[in-house]
Amino acid sequence: GRKLDSALEFQQEQTDAVVKGLLDRALQHSVEKVLRAFGASLKRMLKPPYASRWMERLADQVFAGAWPDLKETIEESIMETAGRARAKEKRRQLFHWARRPRLQFGAR
């Protein structure tokens, strides 16, 4: 009866915590990878082909000063949005309204 329900609920919470940790790490890794590529691309775009070495150095300095804050803001926004989506899905599960999970293998 209640003991079994309690044990099952506890096990579900433990499993959810493990899965959440795995999802968080996977998302963090993906976000870091995308932001590295985005940062490199943005840095290249700041330097037009006709730029002098002086302009290139200036662009590098501007990028170096602005990129860490911009990267952190983007990363926090993505992680926060993912957290809200996960919380919404959890609420749906609690009320048995959850949709089937979408598995995305090889997503780009």
Tab-separated table of N, CA, C and O in Angstrom, residues 55-105:
chain	number	residue	atom	x	y	z
A	55	MET	N	43.329	47.817	-37.308
A	55	MET	CA	41.892	47.573	-37.154
A	55	MET	C	41.625	46.158	-36.640
A	55	MET	O	40.719	45.945	-35.831
A	56	GLU	N	42.427	45.207	-37.113
A	56	GLU	CA	42.264	43.823	-36.639
A	56	GLU	C	42.559	43.721	-35.147
A	56	GLU	O	41.840	43.050	-34.409
A	57	ARG	N	43.622	44.388	-34.701
A	57	ARG	CA	43.961	44.370	-33.274
A	57	ARG	C	42.856	45.035	-32.447
A	57	ARG	O	42.496	44.561	-31.371
A	58	LEU	N	42.340	46.135	-32.967
A	58	LEU	CA	41.251	46.827	-32.276
A	58	LEU	C	40.019	45.919	-32.181
A	58	LEU	O	39.388	45.820	-31.125
A	59	ALA	N	39.693	45.248	-33.276
A	59	ALA	CA	38.547	44.325	-33.278
A	59	ALA	C	38.780	43.199	-32.271
A	59	ALA	O	37.860	42.802	-31.544
A	60	ASP	N	40.007	42.686	-32.203
A	60	ASP	CA	40.336	41.636	-31.239
A	60	ASP	C	40.148	42.134	-29.808
A	60	ASP	O	39.639	41.411	-28.947
A	61	GLN	N	40.566	43.377	-29.548
A	61	GLN	CA	40.422	43.934	-28.203
A	61	GLN	C	38.953	44.126	-27.836
A	61	GLN	O	38.536	43.834	-26.706
A	62	VAL	N	38.185	44.633	-28.775
A	62	VAL	CA	36.754	44.826	-28.530
A	62	VAL	C	36.085	43.476	-28.271
A	62	VAL	O	35.306	43.321	-27.324
A	63	PHE	N	36.413	42.505	-29.092
A	63	PHE	CA	35.842	41.172	-28.935
A	63	PHE	C	36.226	40.578	-27.574
A	63	PHE	O	35.372	40.059	-26.854
A	64	ALA	N	37.506	40.665	-27.225
A	64	ALA	CA	37.990	40.107	-25.961
A	64	ALA	C	37.307	40.768	-24.760
A	64	ALA	O	37.054	40.111	-23.748
A	65	GLY	N	36.978	42.035	-24.881
A	65	GLY	CA	36.311	42.726	-23.782
A	65	GLY	C	34.836	42.406	-23.679
A	65	GLY	O	34.275	42.346	-22.583
A	66	ALA	N	34.188	42.186	-24.817
A	66	ALA	CA	32.732	42.004	-24.820
A	66	ALA	C	32.292	40.541	-24.806
A	66	ALA	O	31.243	40.216	-24.247
A	67	TRP	N	33.066	39.663	-25.420
A	67	TRP	CA	32.621	38.285	-25.612
A	67	TRP	C	32.346	37.525	-24.308
A	67	TRP	O	31.321	36.839	-24.210
A	68	PRO	N	33.203	37.593	-23.291
A	68	PRO	CA	32.910	36.804	-22.086
A	68	PRO	C	31.539	37.112	-21.475
A	68	PRO	O	30.801	36.186	-21.108
A	69	ASP	N	31.178	38.384	-21.391
A	69	ASP	CA	29.866	38.750	-20.833
A	69	ASP	C	28.731	38.311	-21.752
A	69	ASP	O	27.703	37.815	-21.292
A	70	LEU	N	28.907	38.506	-23.052
A	70	LEU	CA	27.887	38.107	-24.013
A	70	LEU	C	27.693	36.592	-23.981
A	70	LEU	O	26.560	36.101	-23.938
A	71	LYS	N	28.790	35.866	-23.965
A	71	LYS	CA	28.727	34.399	-23.920
A	71	LYS	C	28.003	33.934	-22.663
A	71	LYS	O	27.134	33.056	-22.718
A	72	GLU	N	28.338	34.521	-21.532
A	72	GLU	CA	27.703	34.136	-20.271
A	72	GLU	C	26.203	34.421	-20.299
A	72	GLU	O	25.394	33.601	-19.861
A	73	THR	N	25.826	35.568	-20.845
A	73	THR	CA	24.410	35.932	-20.934
A	73	THR	C	23.649	34.949	-21.814
A	73	THR	O	22.557	34.493	-21.455
A	74	ILE	N	24.222	34.612	-22.959
A	74	ILE	CA	23.565	33.670	-23.869
A	74	ILE	C	23.448	32.297	-23.215
A	74	ILE	O	22.394	31.661	-23.251
A	75	GLU	N	24.534	31.852	-22.595
A	75	GLU	CA	24.549	30.543	-21.953
A	75	GLU	C	23.506	30.464	-20.828
A	75	GLU	O	22.741	29.493	-20.741
A	76	GLU	N	23.443	31.480	-19.997
A	76	GLU	CA	22.470	31.499	-18.904
A	76	GLU	C	21.039	31.488	-19.443
A	76	GLU	O	20.171	30.813	-18.898
A	77	SER	N	20.812	32.231	-20.508
A	77	SER	CA	19.478	32.288	-21.099
A	77	SER	C	19.051	30.918	-21.625
A	77	SER	O	17.918	30.475	-21.400
A	78	ILE	N	19.962	30.241	-22.298
A	78	ILE	CA	19.651	28.919	-22.847
A	78	ILE	C	19.370	27.931	-21.715
A	78	ILE	O	18.386	27.184	-21.752
A	79	MET	N	20.232	27.928	-20.702
A	79	MET	CA	20.059	26.986	-19.594
A	79	MET	C	18.764	27.273	-18.823
A	79	MET	O	18.063	26.359	-18.412
A	80	GLU	N	18.446	28.546	-18.641
A	80	GLU	CA	17.221	28.924	-17.945
A	80	GLU	C	15.991	28.482	-18.733
A	80	GLU	O	15.035	27.942	-18.167
A	81	THR	N	16.021	28.684	-20.031
A	81	THR	CA	14.905	28.278	-20.884
A	81	THR	C	14.731	26.759	-20.839
A	81	THR	O	13.605	26.258	-20.740
A	82	ALA	N	15.836	26.036	-20.888
A	82	ALA	CA	15.763	24.570	-20.825
A	82	ALA	C	15.206	24.124	-19.478
A	82	ALA	O	14.411	23.178	-19.401
A	83	GLY	N	15.603	24.790	-18.421
A	83	GLY	CA	15.094	24.447	-17.087
A	83	GLY	C	13.599	24.670	-16.975
A	83	GLY	O	12.879	23.856	-16.392
A	84	ARG	N	13.123	25.785	-17.539
A	84	ARG	CA	11.675	26.053	-17.507
A	84	ARG	C	10.915	25.002	-18.312
A	84	ARG	O	9.852	24.540	-17.900
A	85	ALA	N	11.471	24.629	-19.463
A	85	ALA	CA	10.810	23.609	-20.291
A	85	ALA	C	10.756	22.278	-19.554
A	85	ALA	O	9.742	21.569	-19.599
A	86	ARG	N	11.831	21.934	-18.850
A	86	ARG	CA	11.866	20.678	-18.097
A	86	ARG	C	10.857	20.722	-16.945
A	86	ARG	O	10.176	19.735	-16.674
A	87	ALA	N	10.745	21.864	-16.275
A	87	ALA	CA	9.785	21.995	-15.180
A	87	ALA	C	8.357	21.876	-15.699
A	87	ALA	O	7.497	21.246	-15.068
A	88	LYS	N	8.109	22.454	-16.855
A	88	LYS	CA	6.780	22.369	-17.456
A	88	LYS	C	6.445	20.915	-17.796
A	88	LYS	O	5.332	20.451	-17.554
A	89	GLU	N	7.416	20.204	-18.330
A	89	GLU	CA	7.212	18.797	-18.663
A	89	GLU	C	6.966	17.968	-17.395
A	89	GLU	O	6.119	17.081	-17.380
A	90	LYS	N	7.680	18.290	-16.329
A	90	LYS	CA	7.494	17.581	-15.056
A	90	LYS	C	6.084	17.804	-14.514
A	90	LYS	O	5.437	16.867	-14.034
A	91	ARG	N	5.591	19.054	-14.613
A	91	ARG	CA	4.214	19.328	-14.176
A	91	ARG	C	3.214	18.505	-14.991
A	91	ARG	O	2.250	17.967	-14.463
A	92	ARG	N	3.474	18.401	-16.280
A	92	ARG	CA	2.579	17.598	-17.122
A	92	ARG	C	2.606	16.125	-16.704
A	92	ARG	O	1.585	15.461	-16.697
A	93	GLN	N	3.800	15.647	-16.374
A	93	GLN	CA	3.910	14.254	-15.926
A	93	GLN	C	3.112	14.031	-14.656
A	93	GLN	O	2.439	12.999	-14.512
A	94	LEU	N	3.191	14.971	-13.739
A	94	LEU	CA	2.475	14.822	-12.472
A	94	LEU	C	0.967	14.719	-12.681
A	94	LEU	O	0.265	14.060	-11.918
A	95	PHE	N	0.469	15.379	-13.709
A	95	PHE	CA	-0.960	15.338	-14.001
A	95	PHE	C	-1.287	14.378	-15.144
A	95	PHE	O	-2.373	14.405	-15.695
A	96	HIS	N	-0.309	13.538	-15.499
A	96	HIS	CA	-0.468	12.542	-16.562
A	96	HIS	C	-0.821	13.177	-17.903
A	96	HIS	O	-1.594	12.628	-18.674
A	97	TRP	N	-0.268	14.360	-18.154
A	97	TRP	CA	-0.502	15.049	-19.417
A	97	TRP	C	0.758	15.099	-20.273
A	97	TRP	O	0.799	15.778	-21.286
A	98	ALA	N	1.784	14.421	-19.823
A	98	ALA	CA	3.068	14.535	-20.522
A	98	ALA	C	2.969	13.992	-21.945
A	98	ALA	O	2.285	13.001	-22.215
A	99	ARG	N	3.673	14.673	-22.811
A	99	ARG	CA	3.791	14.195	-24.181
A	99	ARG	C	4.913	13.170	-24.236
A	99	ARG	O	5.774	13.128	-23.368
A	100	ARG	N	4.903	12.379	-25.278
A	100	ARG	CA	6.000	11.433	-25.471
A	100	ARG	C	7.302	12.196	-25.624
A	100	ARG	O	7.333	13.235	-26.274
A	101	PRO	N	8.393	11.694	-25.060
A	101	PRO	CA	9.680	12.376	-25.260
A	101	PRO	C	10.122	12.257	-26.717
A	101	PRO	O	9.870	11.246	-27.368
A	102	ARG	N	10.726	13.308	-27.215
A	102	ARG	CA	11.248	13.293	-28.574
A	102	ARG	C	12.736	12.977	-28.494
A	102	ARG	O	13.482	13.683	-27.829
A	103	LEU	N	13.126	11.926	-29.130
A	103	LEU	CA	14.544	11.575	-29.159
A	103	LEU	C	15.151	12.164	-30.413
A	103	LEU	O	14.639	11.985	-31.518
A	104	GLN	N	16.246	12.871	-30.250
A	104	GLN	CA	16.888	13.534	-31.378
A	104	GLN	C	18.301	13.011	-31.498
A	104	GLN	O	19.213	13.493	-30.831
A	105	PHE	N	18.462	12.024	-32.317
A	105	PHE	CA	19.794	11.479	-32.541
A	105	PHE	C	20.423	12.209	-33.721
A	105	PHE	O	19.773	12.440	-34.741
